[in-house]
Amino acid sequence: MSVRLQPGDPAPAFTLPDADGRPVSLADHAGRKVIVYFYPAALTPGCTKQACDFTDNLELLAGAGYDVIGVSPDKPEKLARFREREDLKVTLVSDPDKAVLTAYGAFGEKKLYGKTVTGVIRSTVIVDGDGKVERALYNVKATGHVAKLIKDLAVSGSEG
């Protein structure tokens, strides 16, 4: 069973390739809060809904000082197709060896249709500007998660 992060833990550092193969590091975002979300697979219904929800709320989150990084085991080429097909604006990075997923507690045993399987645990970790875990949410739902996150983080924008 992977170890789950707790508030106050140092967020594991990472550098992973984005959809264009460029390296993205958590350290690049020092001084800003980062929502790092982990999802099982690009181009699947739930993961598409979640990525679109983050994209739809990206300006609101950025305005509140949050950057968003989505992590999956998909290769960069698949992430690029996902981004193009869904017009995604969130940064998507590739973790094919699952080292970062494991370090964040987002890979391990989970229940799927009543069976115990090993795989990606849909998770969201909020990292503060100092690189510490502010919140760690595991087994989140794909649908409605972003709206709940915005409410829980008390992020508000001007509704127009």
XYZ file of C-alpha atoms in Angstrom:
160
model
C 0.000 0.000 0.000
C 1.402 3.364 -0.910
C 1.918 5.939 1.804
C -0.559 8.790 1.728
C 0.653 12.321 2.202
C -0.560 14.401 5.126
C -0.854 18.186 5.521
C 2.537 19.619 6.454
C 4.518 16.887 4.673
C 7.063 18.122 2.131
C 5.619 17.563 -1.334
C 7.823 15.119 -3.271
C 9.833 17.004 -5.894
C 9.374 15.943 -9.493
C 10.343 16.753 -13.044
C 8.227 15.061 -15.709
C 7.727 15.604 -19.444
C 4.617 17.482 -20.518
C 2.502 16.740 -23.597
C 5.207 18.357 -25.764
C 8.058 16.487 -24.066
C 9.249 19.579 -22.187
C 10.257 19.075 -18.544
C 7.880 20.412 -15.907
C 9.121 20.593 -12.311
C 7.235 21.253 -9.125
C 10.134 23.597 -8.271
C 9.176 25.769 -11.284
C 6.115 26.797 -9.278
C 7.873 27.789 -6.038
C 6.073 30.664 -4.347
C 2.713 29.674 -5.869
C 0.217 27.113 -4.737
C -0.075 24.091 -7.008
C -2.980 21.710 -7.431
C -1.378 18.432 -8.496
C -4.043 15.999 -9.587
C -3.536 12.371 -10.487
C -5.813 10.577 -12.931
C -5.770 7.055 -14.425
C -5.886 7.619 -18.192
C -6.239 10.352 -20.789
C -9.099 10.116 -23.295
C -11.427 8.265 -20.911
C -14.818 9.727 -19.920
C -14.161 10.477 -16.232
C -10.667 11.800 -16.782
C -11.888 13.954 -19.667
C -14.649 15.438 -17.484
C -12.137 16.206 -14.726
C -9.572 17.763 -17.098
C -12.283 19.874 -18.754
C -13.531 21.037 -15.335
C -10.006 22.128 -14.393
C -9.601 23.865 -17.770
C -12.965 25.651 -17.371
C -11.893 26.954 -13.938
C -8.217 27.594 -14.699
C -8.507 31.387 -14.799
C -10.409 31.425 -11.515
C -7.819 29.176 -9.862
C -4.876 31.105 -11.347
C -6.405 34.351 -10.120
C -6.439 32.876 -6.611
C -2.750 31.935 -6.941
C -3.107 28.281 -7.936
C -1.334 26.497 -10.781
C -2.735 23.138 -11.945
C -0.736 20.092 -13.041
C -2.376 16.827 -14.095
C -0.305 13.637 -13.764
C -1.023 10.282 -15.402
C 1.000 7.286 -16.581
C 0.160 8.164 -20.214
C 2.995 8.889 -22.642
C 3.437 12.529 -23.825
C 2.061 11.686 -27.297
C -1.251 10.534 -25.790
C -1.358 13.612 -23.554
C -0.898 15.810 -26.634
C -3.836 14.055 -28.372
C -5.917 14.481 -25.193
C -5.049 18.187 -24.978
C -5.824 18.812 -28.657
C -9.035 16.800 -28.756
C -10.503 18.411 -25.622
C -8.872 21.868 -26.010
C -7.314 21.504 -22.549
C -5.386 24.372 -20.981
C -4.113 22.546 -17.882
C -0.526 21.326 -17.825
C -0.496 17.544 -18.300
C 2.615 15.546 -17.450
C 3.623 11.956 -18.088
C 4.724 9.545 -15.333
C 4.996 6.202 -17.178
C 7.149 4.537 -14.504
C 4.647 5.734 -11.850
C 7.416 6.971 -9.514
C 5.711 10.316 -8.859
C 2.265 8.706 -8.617
C 3.697 6.336 -5.989
C 5.553 9.108 -4.108
C 2.271 11.018 -3.786
C 0.302 7.967 -2.658
C -1.710 8.012 -5.878
C -0.746 4.544 -7.076
C -1.574 1.335 -5.260
C -4.433 -0.911 -4.308
C -7.923 0.338 -4.920
C -11.402 -1.062 -5.333
C -12.727 -1.211 -8.866
C -16.164 -2.678 -9.423
C -15.873 -4.577 -6.138
C -12.465 -6.089 -6.929
C -9.142 -5.039 -5.434
C -6.776 -3.957 -8.193
C -3.510 -2.061 -8.377
C -3.658 1.171 -10.297
C -3.868 4.928 -10.246
C -5.893 6.275 -7.323
C -7.681 9.440 -8.460
C -6.175 11.977 -6.077
C -5.554 15.685 -5.653
C -2.744 17.201 -3.610
C -2.594 20.933 -2.884
C 0.994 22.115 -2.455
C 1.581 25.478 -0.808
C 4.065 28.118 -1.959
C 6.739 26.634 0.325
C 6.472 23.150 -1.190
C 4.511 21.619 1.689
C 1.316 19.607 1.390
C -1.653 21.774 2.305
C -4.303 19.140 1.536
C -4.197 15.583 0.236
C -7.437 14.149 -1.128
C -7.638 10.511 -2.199
C -10.274 8.500 -4.063
C -11.910 11.672 -5.342
C -14.727 11.542 -7.866
C -14.042 12.725 -11.411
C -17.371 14.546 -11.661
C -17.973 17.473 -9.343
C -14.503 17.322 -7.792
C -13.269 20.647 -9.189
C -16.393 22.502 -8.014
C -16.023 20.991 -4.535
C -12.313 21.873 -4.501
C -13.058 25.506 -5.403
C -15.653 25.640 -2.618
C -13.334 23.984 -0.057
C -10.446 26.288 -0.971
C -12.806 29.279 -0.738
C -11.763 30.417 -4.200
C -14.165 32.995 -5.541
C -14.287 34.971 -8.711
C -16.610 37.554 -10.117
C -19.577 35.702 -11.513
C -20.522 37.396 -14.742
